[in-house]
XYZ file of C-alpha atoms in Angstrom:
656
model
C -23.851 -22.976 -72.304
C -20.374 -22.400 -71.536
C -20.003 -25.931 -70.828
C -21.624 -27.133 -73.890
C -19.561 -24.635 -76.217
C -16.276 -26.259 -74.418
C -17.812 -29.873 -75.006
C -18.268 -29.280 -78.687
C -14.812 -27.430 -79.230
C -13.403 -30.060 -77.719
C -14.603 -32.668 -79.949
C -14.477 -30.641 -82.636
C -10.978 -30.317 -82.530
C -10.652 -33.814 -81.439
C -12.333 -34.899 -84.803
C -10.387 -32.593 -86.756
C -7.117 -33.949 -85.653
C -8.333 -37.614 -86.337
C -9.429 -36.493 -89.673
C -6.440 -35.168 -90.431
C -4.581 -38.527 -89.496
C -6.538 -40.620 -91.463
C -6.162 -38.321 -94.696
C -2.508 -39.016 -94.095
C -2.329 -42.519 -92.506
C 1.578 -42.322 -91.334
C 0.657 -38.763 -88.981
C -2.515 -41.133 -87.644
C -0.204 -41.344 -84.058
C 0.429 -37.709 -83.594
C -3.651 -37.059 -84.744
C -4.613 -39.255 -82.266
C -2.723 -37.604 -79.571
C -3.563 -34.235 -80.729
C -7.009 -35.494 -80.309
C -6.327 -36.182 -76.351
C -5.219 -32.665 -76.024
C -8.384 -31.590 -77.140
C -10.395 -33.377 -74.945
C -8.084 -32.636 -72.221
C -8.991 -28.711 -72.817
C -12.456 -29.055 -73.044
C -12.281 -31.270 -69.750
C -10.222 -28.823 -68.039
C -12.531 -26.210 -69.105
C -15.584 -27.817 -67.948
C -14.133 -28.288 -64.145
C -12.917 -25.031 -64.001
C -9.633 -25.008 -64.904
C -9.198 -22.157 -67.797
C -5.707 -21.707 -67.737
C -4.889 -25.360 -68.001
C -7.405 -25.469 -70.666
C -5.672 -22.889 -72.624
C -2.213 -24.553 -72.708
C -3.911 -27.997 -73.628
C -5.111 -25.984 -76.509
C -2.007 -24.816 -77.716
C -0.494 -28.422 -77.495
C -3.274 -29.706 -79.068
C -2.822 -27.248 -82.272
C 1.009 -27.548 -82.009
C 0.389 -31.458 -82.211
C -2.101 -31.068 -85.387
C 0.223 -29.145 -87.063
C 3.006 -32.064 -86.173
C 0.504 -34.422 -87.613
C 0.147 -32.175 -90.996
C 4.047 -31.068 -91.031
C 6.717 -33.150 -89.728
C 9.286 -30.217 -89.494
C 6.670 -28.466 -86.450
C 7.626 -31.517 -84.498
C 10.004 -29.653 -82.214
C 7.628 -26.735 -81.486
C 5.033 -29.050 -80.511
C 7.625 -30.525 -78.080
C 8.319 -26.947 -76.583
C 4.732 -26.821 -76.225
C 4.871 -30.015 -74.323
C 7.110 -28.719 -72.243
C 5.615 -25.530 -71.555
C 2.497 -27.341 -70.579
C 4.437 -28.995 -67.780
C 6.138 -26.218 -66.466
C 2.669 -24.466 -66.260
C 1.178 -27.029 -63.955
C -0.579 -27.333 -61.823
C -2.359 -24.176 -62.237
C -1.512 -23.234 -65.897
C 0.433 -20.087 -64.974
C 4.363 -19.790 -65.484
C 4.665 -18.009 -61.958
C 8.449 -18.268 -61.226
C 11.079 -16.788 -63.635
C 13.195 -19.801 -64.194
C 9.895 -21.404 -65.454
C 9.329 -18.614 -67.978
C 12.638 -18.620 -69.274
C 13.286 -22.457 -69.607
C 9.872 -22.046 -71.803
C 11.189 -19.447 -73.739
C 14.377 -21.040 -74.599
C 12.472 -24.001 -75.854
C 10.283 -22.320 -78.071
C 13.423 -20.562 -79.559
C 15.074 -23.784 -80.155
C 12.181 -25.614 -81.279
C 11.342 -23.043 -83.935
C 14.742 -22.888 -84.891
C 14.649 -26.930 -85.027
C 11.559 -26.806 -87.437
C 12.857 -24.308 -89.713
C 16.803 -26.045 -89.784
C 14.569 -29.587 -90.436
C 16.924 -31.358 -88.354
C 17.987 -34.821 -88.394
C 15.204 -37.458 -86.886
C 18.212 -38.195 -84.129
C 18.142 -34.505 -83.063
C 14.660 -34.838 -82.752
C 14.914 -37.713 -80.135
C 17.828 -36.188 -78.243
C 15.204 -32.698 -77.927
C 12.198 -35.232 -76.910
C 14.114 -36.397 -74.177
C 15.456 -33.411 -72.924
C 12.131 -32.017 -72.859
C 10.734 -34.924 -70.962
C 13.855 -35.020 -68.412
C 13.004 -31.202 -67.779
C 9.486 -31.149 -67.630
C 9.555 -34.102 -65.370
C 11.947 -32.481 -62.958
C 9.970 -29.510 -62.931
C 7.305 -31.645 -61.655
C 8.938 -33.144 -59.200
C 10.486 -30.097 -57.257
C 6.675 -28.374 -57.326
C 5.317 -31.533 -55.980
C 6.477 -30.789 -52.757
C 5.939 -27.535 -51.500
C 1.950 -27.871 -53.658
C -1.273 -27.829 -52.050
C -3.464 -31.103 -52.250
C -5.149 -30.114 -54.970
C -2.054 -29.397 -56.908
C -0.096 -32.073 -55.977
C -2.838 -34.201 -57.096
C -2.500 -32.657 -60.706
C 1.225 -33.092 -60.656
C 0.956 -36.694 -59.765
C -1.439 -37.492 -62.188
C 0.527 -35.910 -65.008
C 3.556 -37.597 -63.598
C 2.116 -40.692 -63.712
C 1.256 -40.304 -67.310
C 5.169 -39.165 -68.369
C 6.349 -42.396 -66.529
C 3.858 -44.779 -68.099
C 4.561 -42.973 -71.518
C 8.285 -43.048 -70.713
C 8.305 -46.960 -69.882
C 6.236 -47.913 -72.800
C 8.566 -45.923 -75.061
C 11.571 -47.724 -73.325
C 10.396 -51.192 -73.755
C 9.211 -50.337 -77.836
C 12.582 -49.179 -78.342
C 14.248 -52.326 -76.642
C 11.918 -54.764 -78.432
C 12.310 -53.019 -81.845
C 16.332 -53.276 -81.561
C 16.713 -56.516 -79.863
C 13.712 -58.410 -81.896
C 12.939 -55.887 -84.797
C 9.436 -55.789 -83.697
C 7.294 -53.693 -84.199
C 8.130 -52.993 -87.341
C 7.377 -49.123 -87.443
C 8.168 -48.397 -83.758
C 8.107 -44.463 -84.229
C 4.290 -44.887 -84.798
C 3.641 -46.652 -81.430
C 6.236 -44.708 -79.530
C 3.956 -41.271 -80.357
C 0.426 -43.213 -79.735
C 1.951 -44.062 -76.483
C 2.271 -40.403 -75.601
C -1.632 -40.005 -75.451
C -1.444 -41.030 -71.487
C -0.125 -37.887 -70.602
C -2.894 -35.821 -71.669
C -5.380 -38.271 -70.205
C -3.055 -38.379 -66.749
C -3.544 -34.127 -67.114
C -7.398 -34.255 -67.314
C -7.469 -36.492 -64.502
C -5.584 -34.593 -62.310
C -8.111 -31.797 -62.557
C -11.483 -33.871 -62.554
C -12.514 -33.948 -58.788
C -14.089 -37.446 -59.301
C -10.347 -38.710 -59.948
C -7.952 -36.002 -58.767
C -8.293 -37.139 -54.976
C -6.508 -40.637 -56.190
C -3.547 -38.771 -57.847
C -0.952 -40.482 -55.348
C -2.535 -43.838 -55.890
C -2.163 -43.460 -59.516
C 1.494 -42.609 -59.418
C 2.164 -45.290 -57.029
C 0.565 -47.864 -59.645
C 2.493 -46.256 -62.660
C 5.964 -46.753 -60.376
C 4.811 -50.446 -60.000
C 4.113 -51.123 -63.515
C 6.848 -49.209 -65.052
C 8.958 -51.090 -62.540
C 7.347 -54.537 -63.753
C 7.949 -53.538 -67.507
C 11.647 -52.246 -67.037
C 12.217 -55.701 -65.016
C 10.891 -57.843 -67.585
C 12.239 -56.175 -70.625
C 15.870 -56.314 -68.754
C 15.301 -60.132 -68.199
C 14.576 -60.787 -71.993
C 17.509 -58.624 -72.534
C 20.065 -60.988 -70.623
C 18.459 -63.885 -72.341
C 18.784 -62.312 -75.534
C 22.431 -61.644 -74.622
C 22.847 -64.920 -73.145
C 22.319 -66.773 -77.114
C 24.866 -64.504 -78.513
C 23.093 -64.115 -81.515
C 19.671 -62.148 -82.559
C 16.935 -64.517 -82.439
C 15.699 -66.012 -85.711
C 11.973 -65.745 -86.533
C 10.529 -68.855 -84.517
C 12.716 -67.652 -81.270
C 11.607 -64.025 -81.990
C 7.800 -65.118 -81.848
C 8.405 -67.247 -79.055
C 10.021 -64.427 -77.284
C 7.191 -61.915 -77.766
C 4.498 -63.994 -76.796
C 6.610 -65.130 -73.297
C 7.106 -61.466 -72.580
C 3.498 -60.347 -73.521
C 2.846 -63.407 -71.021
C 5.197 -61.786 -68.566
C 3.621 -58.412 -68.900
C 0.182 -59.900 -68.662
C 1.358 -61.759 -65.434
C 2.710 -58.639 -63.489
C -0.504 -56.549 -64.686
C -2.593 -59.175 -62.902
C -0.491 -60.216 -60.260
C -1.286 -57.453 -57.330
C -5.178 -57.617 -58.086
C -5.319 -61.039 -57.868
C -3.300 -61.547 -54.818
C -5.846 -59.148 -53.232
C -8.717 -61.175 -54.180
C -7.440 -64.298 -53.395
C -6.657 -63.369 -49.852
C -10.361 -62.324 -49.332
C -11.442 -65.350 -50.830
C -8.867 -67.374 -48.086
C -10.257 -64.961 -45.243
C -13.694 -65.823 -46.049
C -13.148 -69.575 -46.138
C -11.654 -69.214 -42.498
C -14.110 -66.544 -41.397
C -11.942 -64.207 -41.423
C -13.272 -62.055 -44.195
C -12.427 -58.038 -44.704
C -9.325 -55.986 -43.999
C -6.727 -57.576 -41.381
C -6.812 -55.926 -38.276
C -3.054 -55.170 -38.537
C -4.153 -53.101 -41.711
C -6.609 -51.033 -40.179
C -3.294 -49.837 -37.613
C -1.141 -49.525 -40.168
C -3.669 -47.262 -41.965
C -4.781 -45.094 -38.933
C -1.029 -44.523 -38.695
C -0.430 -43.207 -41.968
C -3.443 -41.155 -41.855
C -2.604 -39.553 -38.515
C 0.568 -38.353 -40.337
C -1.562 -36.222 -43.259
C -3.660 -33.357 -42.780
C -6.920 -35.118 -42.077
C -9.559 -33.610 -40.191
C -9.676 -35.152 -37.128
C -13.816 -36.178 -37.416
C -12.967 -37.761 -40.868
C -10.368 -39.619 -39.494
C -12.128 -40.863 -36.535
C -15.116 -41.789 -39.129
C -12.390 -43.992 -41.307
C -11.557 -45.821 -38.383
C -14.548 -46.871 -37.285
C -15.481 -47.887 -40.775
C -12.077 -49.973 -40.818
C -12.732 -51.424 -37.520
C -16.221 -52.792 -38.608
C -14.582 -54.096 -41.994
C -11.678 -55.655 -40.036
C -12.820 -57.272 -36.874
C -16.646 -55.497 -35.984
C -19.421 -56.842 -38.344
C -21.768 -55.892 -35.212
C -20.483 -52.306 -35.353
C -17.763 -49.838 -34.242
C -18.114 -46.800 -31.736
C -15.889 -44.141 -30.679
C -16.592 -42.020 -27.532
C -14.471 -39.243 -26.699
C -14.882 -36.801 -23.840
C -13.088 -35.630 -20.566
C -13.402 -35.393 -16.798
C -14.902 -39.078 -16.548
C -18.016 -37.686 -19.183
C -17.537 -39.306 -22.403
C -20.166 -39.131 -25.448
C -20.089 -41.427 -28.102
C -18.969 -39.414 -31.019
C -19.872 -41.113 -33.986
C -20.322 -44.957 -34.548
C -20.817 -47.403 -37.576
C -23.821 -48.411 -37.930
C -25.095 -44.941 -37.308
C -26.408 -45.167 -33.488
C -27.983 -41.952 -31.298
C -25.835 -39.756 -29.290
C -25.508 -41.576 -25.582
C -23.560 -40.040 -22.586
C -21.575 -42.411 -20.169
C -20.457 -40.858 -16.727
C -17.582 -42.437 -14.465
C -16.464 -41.493 -10.829
C -12.917 -40.712 -10.009
C -12.235 -44.412 -9.291
C -13.806 -45.947 -12.355
C -11.509 -43.129 -14.475
C -8.674 -44.434 -13.144
C -9.132 -48.044 -13.387
C -10.629 -48.076 -17.380
C -7.981 -45.289 -18.216
C -5.034 -47.879 -17.163
C -6.639 -51.036 -18.442
C -5.306 -52.429 -21.773
C -8.455 -53.876 -23.269
C -11.645 -55.427 -21.893
C -14.294 -57.481 -22.653
C -17.725 -58.623 -21.428
C -17.014 -59.617 -17.663
C -15.268 -56.489 -17.222
C -17.430 -54.144 -18.738
C -20.312 -55.798 -16.425
C -18.378 -54.818 -13.390
C -16.978 -51.150 -14.398
C -19.281 -49.655 -17.687
C -22.177 -52.376 -17.738
C -23.854 -49.504 -19.821
C -22.072 -50.720 -22.764
C -23.031 -54.196 -22.895
C -25.515 -55.064 -25.388
C -28.848 -57.578 -24.552
C -27.676 -59.786 -27.434
C -24.887 -60.750 -25.823
C -22.085 -60.884 -28.612
C -18.416 -60.803 -28.021
C -17.225 -56.972 -27.094
C -14.136 -55.512 -26.851
C -13.130 -51.712 -25.235
C -10.128 -50.349 -25.670
C -9.461 -47.129 -23.734
C -7.922 -43.896 -25.908
C -5.713 -42.520 -22.812
C -3.229 -40.438 -22.728
C -0.596 -40.744 -19.514
C -3.187 -42.245 -17.476
C -6.040 -39.350 -18.464
C -8.863 -41.196 -20.449
C -9.759 -39.383 -23.465
C -11.967 -41.541 -25.018
C -12.710 -45.329 -25.875
C -13.250 -47.543 -28.756
C -16.046 -50.191 -28.899
C -15.888 -53.048 -31.030
C -18.975 -55.417 -31.215
C -19.397 -58.688 -33.107
C -22.638 -60.824 -33.783
C -23.587 -63.856 -30.920
C -22.612 -66.445 -33.653
C -18.988 -64.895 -34.471
C -15.961 -66.249 -33.231
C -14.254 -64.651 -30.224
C -11.791 -61.646 -29.991
C -8.514 -63.267 -30.681
C -5.181 -62.121 -28.764
C -3.703 -60.288 -32.215
C -7.175 -58.467 -32.399
C -6.843 -57.416 -28.467
C -3.070 -56.034 -29.550
C -4.537 -54.184 -32.385
C -7.116 -52.377 -30.401
C -4.472 -51.248 -27.830
C -2.109 -50.065 -30.151
C -5.307 -47.932 -31.935
C -6.279 -46.964 -28.547
C -3.211 -45.611 -27.743
C -2.715 -43.797 -31.158
C -6.374 -42.533 -30.644
C -5.596 -41.177 -27.305
C -2.299 -39.503 -28.428
C -4.413 -38.003 -31.611
C -6.917 -36.483 -28.732
C -4.612 -35.210 -26.422
C -2.527 -33.376 -29.350
C -6.050 -31.696 -30.389
C -6.818 -30.579 -27.073
C -3.181 -28.858 -27.189
C -3.913 -27.481 -30.685
C -7.088 -25.975 -29.479
C -5.427 -24.552 -26.231
C -2.674 -23.372 -28.154
C -5.414 -21.409 -30.530
C -7.296 -20.374 -27.713
C -4.154 -18.696 -26.091
C -3.279 -17.222 -29.433
C -6.277 -15.376 -29.684
C -6.565 -14.702 -26.573
C -2.711 -12.791 -26.902
C -4.057 -11.412 -30.384
C -7.016 -9.809 -28.799
C -4.967 -8.528 -25.677
C -2.094 -7.112 -27.931
C -4.890 -5.408 -30.048
C -6.574 -4.047 -26.929
C -3.171 -3.098 -25.735
C -2.132 -0.812 -29.005
C -5.484 0.877 -28.622
C -5.109 1.622 -25.202
C -1.476 2.855 -25.769
C -2.743 5.133 -28.273
C -5.649 6.183 -25.679
C -2.990 7.053 -23.324
C -0.302 9.124 -25.589
C -4.046 10.733 -26.676
C -5.227 11.704 -23.436
C -1.639 12.391 -22.226
C -1.112 15.079 -24.861
C -4.821 16.254 -23.969
C -3.952 16.427 -20.229
C -1.368 18.955 -21.264
C -3.203 20.784 -23.456
C -5.745 21.294 -20.698
C -2.881 22.307 -18.190
C -1.667 24.656 -20.515
C -5.427 26.338 -20.921
C -5.853 26.335 -17.671
C -2.529 28.256 -16.933
C -3.056 30.970 -19.573
C -6.758 31.611 -18.820
C -6.690 31.063 -14.718
C -3.517 31.463 -12.790
C -2.389 33.789 -15.683
C -5.072 36.080 -15.830
C -4.712 36.822 -11.941
C -1.218 37.475 -12.270
C -1.491 39.745 -14.886
C -4.193 41.761 -13.577
C -2.589 41.543 -10.012
C 0.593 43.422 -11.993
C -1.747 45.805 -13.447
C -3.041 46.684 -9.946
C 0.555 46.945 -8.370
C 1.528 49.522 -11.130
C -1.955 51.401 -10.300
C -1.197 50.841 -6.379
C 2.408 52.908 -7.131
C 1.184 55.407 -8.735
C -1.389 56.619 -6.386
C 0.793 55.885 -3.189
C 3.061 58.198 -4.874
C 0.183 60.973 -5.849
C -2.257 60.684 -2.400
C -1.115 58.466 0.299
C -3.938 57.988 1.862
C -6.420 56.734 -0.784
C -4.650 53.016 -0.946
C -6.673 51.151 1.381
C -9.042 49.794 -0.541
C -6.634 49.078 -3.441
C -4.827 46.988 -0.867
C -7.788 45.284 0.113
C -8.860 44.333 -3.305
C -5.115 43.347 -4.231
C -5.348 40.604 -1.070
C -8.306 39.326 -2.629
C -6.711 38.708 -5.816
C -3.922 37.113 -4.438
C -5.746 34.997 -2.424
C -7.933 33.819 -6.100
C -4.684 33.287 -7.875
C -3.460 30.836 -4.819
C -6.988 29.300 -4.713
C -6.687 28.793 -9.027
C -3.356 27.229 -8.281
C -4.098 24.918 -5.676
C -6.965 23.954 -7.628
C -4.654 23.171 -10.586
C -2.234 21.287 -8.773
C -4.906 19.038 -7.277
C -6.229 18.549 -10.826
C -2.431 17.816 -11.646
C -1.882 15.345 -8.131
C -3.626 16.316 -5.282
C -1.389 16.840 -1.999
C -4.076 15.427 -0.208
C -3.241 12.107 -1.669
C 0.191 12.081 -1.379
C 0.575 13.142 2.197
C -2.425 11.610 3.801
C -3.419 8.863 1.637
C -6.762 7.556 -0.305
C -9.470 8.212 2.501
C -8.524 12.528 3.237
C -8.403 12.787 -0.603
C -11.522 11.102 -1.504
C -13.405 12.981 1.440
C -11.929 16.283 0.007
C -13.153 15.686 -3.383
C -16.601 14.453 -2.004
C -17.033 17.643 -0.340
C -16.253 19.152 -3.942
C -19.203 17.109 -5.585
C -22.339 19.213 -6.525
C -24.194 15.971 -5.198
C -24.392 14.801 -1.691
C -21.361 12.344 -1.497
C -20.631 9.876 1.348
C -17.108 8.220 1.609
C -16.460 4.907 3.499
C -12.725 3.693 3.585
C -11.263 0.713 5.191
C -7.679 0.290 4.197
C -5.087 -1.661 6.204
C -2.240 0.521 4.796
C -0.818 2.678 2.192
C 0.303 1.197 -1.232
C 2.213 2.727 -4.188
C 1.600 5.991 -5.799
C 0.679 4.177 -8.982
C -2.494 1.998 -7.343
C -3.883 5.131 -5.123
C -3.568 7.275 -7.937
C -5.192 4.900 -10.421
C -7.905 4.445 -7.711
C -8.320 8.079 -6.974
C -9.026 9.205 -9.927
C -11.141 6.951 -11.466
C -13.281 7.779 -8.364
C -12.854 11.111 -8.992
C -13.807 10.271 -12.638
C -16.721 8.649 -11.430
C -18.165 10.870 -9.084
C -17.939 13.742 -11.626
C -19.841 11.617 -14.181
C -22.482 10.964 -11.417
C -22.725 14.755 -10.772
C -23.406 15.319 -14.598
C -25.994 12.735 -15.616
C -27.283 10.975 -12.121
C -30.017 14.032 -11.583
C -30.735 16.579 -9.061
C -31.777 14.287 -6.370
C -29.284 11.344 -6.496
C -27.000 10.586 -3.656
C -23.449 9.033 -4.407
C -21.304 6.610 -2.231
C -17.849 5.976 -2.461
C -16.424 2.585 -0.516
C -13.051 1.205 -0.539
C -11.800 -2.178 1.239
C -9.047 -4.549 0.459
C -7.747 -7.988 1.547
C -4.328 -9.514 1.400
C -4.414 -10.075 -2.490
C -6.882 -7.330 -4.035
C -7.842 -3.589 -3.281
C -11.388 -3.227 -4.106
C -13.514 0.451 -5.044
C -17.247 1.117 -5.598
C -18.971 4.360 -6.799
C -22.384 4.270 -6.795
C -25.527 6.490 -7.057
C -29.366 6.039 -7.041
C -29.959 8.378 -10.014
C -31.273 7.888 -13.530
C -28.683 5.507 -14.427
C -28.020 4.585 -18.338
C -27.316 1.734 -20.957
C -24.108 -0.180 -20.319
C -23.321 -0.090 -23.956
C -23.869 4.138 -24.144
C -20.753 4.194 -21.936
C -18.729 7.134 -22.893
C -15.012 7.808 -23.022
C -14.516 8.222 -19.388
C -14.933 4.561 -18.717
C -12.514 3.546 -21.148
C -9.618 6.231 -19.683
C -10.771 4.236 -16.274
C -10.031 0.778 -17.679
C -6.877 1.902 -19.439
C -5.705 3.467 -16.029
C -6.546 0.088 -14.247
C -5.496 -2.252 -16.725
C -2.002 -0.481 -16.678
C -1.354 -1.915 -13.398
C -3.180 -5.401 -13.844
C -6.463 -3.956 -12.799
C -10.224 -4.696 -14.057
C -13.617 -2.107 -14.037
C -17.152 -3.484 -14.164
C -19.814 -1.180 -14.670
C -23.339 -2.036 -13.979
C -26.182 0.352 -14.799
C -29.810 0.352 -15.786
C -32.423 2.845 -17.180
C -33.963 4.077 -13.463
C -32.102 1.692 -11.261
C -28.190 3.757 -11.002
C -24.751 3.107 -11.548
C -22.568 0.802 -9.902
C -18.712 1.233 -10.995
C -16.640 -1.154 -9.427
C -12.786 -1.845 -9.734
C -10.291 -4.464 -8.424
C -6.722 -4.062 -8.576
C -3.827 -7.107 -7.457
C -1.957 -5.502 -4.673
C -0.144 -8.582 -3.324
C 3.104 -7.641 -4.943
C 2.562 -4.081 -5.080
C 3.217 -3.042 -1.922
């Protein structure tokens, strides 16, 4: 419905503008341009560019007003400039662009009210065109490919309109033709909205660079021809007479036709010549140049290889072209033209070295090193390795029919150069993939590190709160009670000295309880046995405090740093406590420690109920953080009904 409405409105606006021009024939040219803008607005709306369509509608309205009221021409010029500044997406995003558009609107309205002379209108048109073209050029380098296409197509339209205008003015000044140059100058402007529309239509937008290139060539030819005839007129020393003027105009028209037809005719003649000589198609050198140009652009690698295979088939391989890609001697047929099923080729170490160092190989060479690539028909074949620094990364295979001429030295040279370029591209792609993988791994590790730091800080705060709570609820309460009993003992001694024996026994028990509470607290902070005697004694002491039977086996050749021993001790202690809580009353715990020159390993296992590993709690997170801080890793293995195994590894080679 929306598209139909857009087409209806665009067609109605175009017909209205043309009707105005026909009603007043002197303004027919301006009406034609207004109709062009109306069509552009409808087309941009259809392809999903509503912002650009709104600007095109505005210019169409202003141009229609100029067709009716000549004084409105400066306002229409301001609209043209605003449209150019709003490209490629129809938004005046920067402050300078908005300011220029506002100034142009004010000046255009002023000229319309004051009704300035035609020469002032011409100067305004030149300034508007120059400003708009400059803005397009400045934005083209920073635009995306889609945006750049819109700018290039509009620039091509401006260039063609400008060259046509310059030619018309030159013809009028020198030869007096056409009789009414202003009408033709305005008509020439219709190529600008046409270019703006083609830059947003998906079917034509992708060839914006070619359109701009052809516009530059056409404008150059036009200016050159006009300059040559200007020199002819100046050589006469006078204005041409009627018969001379007709001759000059006819010869200029012929020259323009020759200039327009020269390039496509040359391409056709070369194709005919190659067909006669049996070398039809694209020249091999052009394949090499085209591939090099495409490599410098942001073209997906798969599409780049497909284009290469298609170009090779058209240039030198009528029977087909194939691209093989792989590494470590295993190559796969990635693509082929015509399409062939996937295939695999394995090379041993010697074959890989020989193939990687070969420039280009034929049928005889393939029969020795890669006979699987030979076809049954026995037609000419060439294989160029795609290698980089002696490493084989792929193959380029081209084939010809049996009755076709053999490959020439020039063909081999092109294949060698293509093989080098493809090898470099494959090497760069592998580097990009490795770099991206490294960046992803660094990003993941950075996220884990940030989360680990947050957990460590949180755990440290929780540990300090736990120590404060244990001191307040444990040792402090014992000491308070001991202080009260000492005061009571003093009073009893003063009044009844013989009744203090039982009281002193209670005080002795309280002191021992306080000492035990403080010792237990000290064990939780950092066990003295670990500091003085190492992991063996500390873990055996922890095993004796376990509610489940716990056996400890320690086979360590030496002591390690405090950080490593503390990490192993507290991880094992956490695992023993978890097993005591969750393994079940009938379970048993085993603790094993062993070390090599490079790694210290520990394992805490039980034969209890087990659990789903996905349900691991904060204790395992704390263990991983503790080990990760010194470069270690933790592995948890458990199944329901099959017990649990917690293993840790810490590098100790440099942590003596």
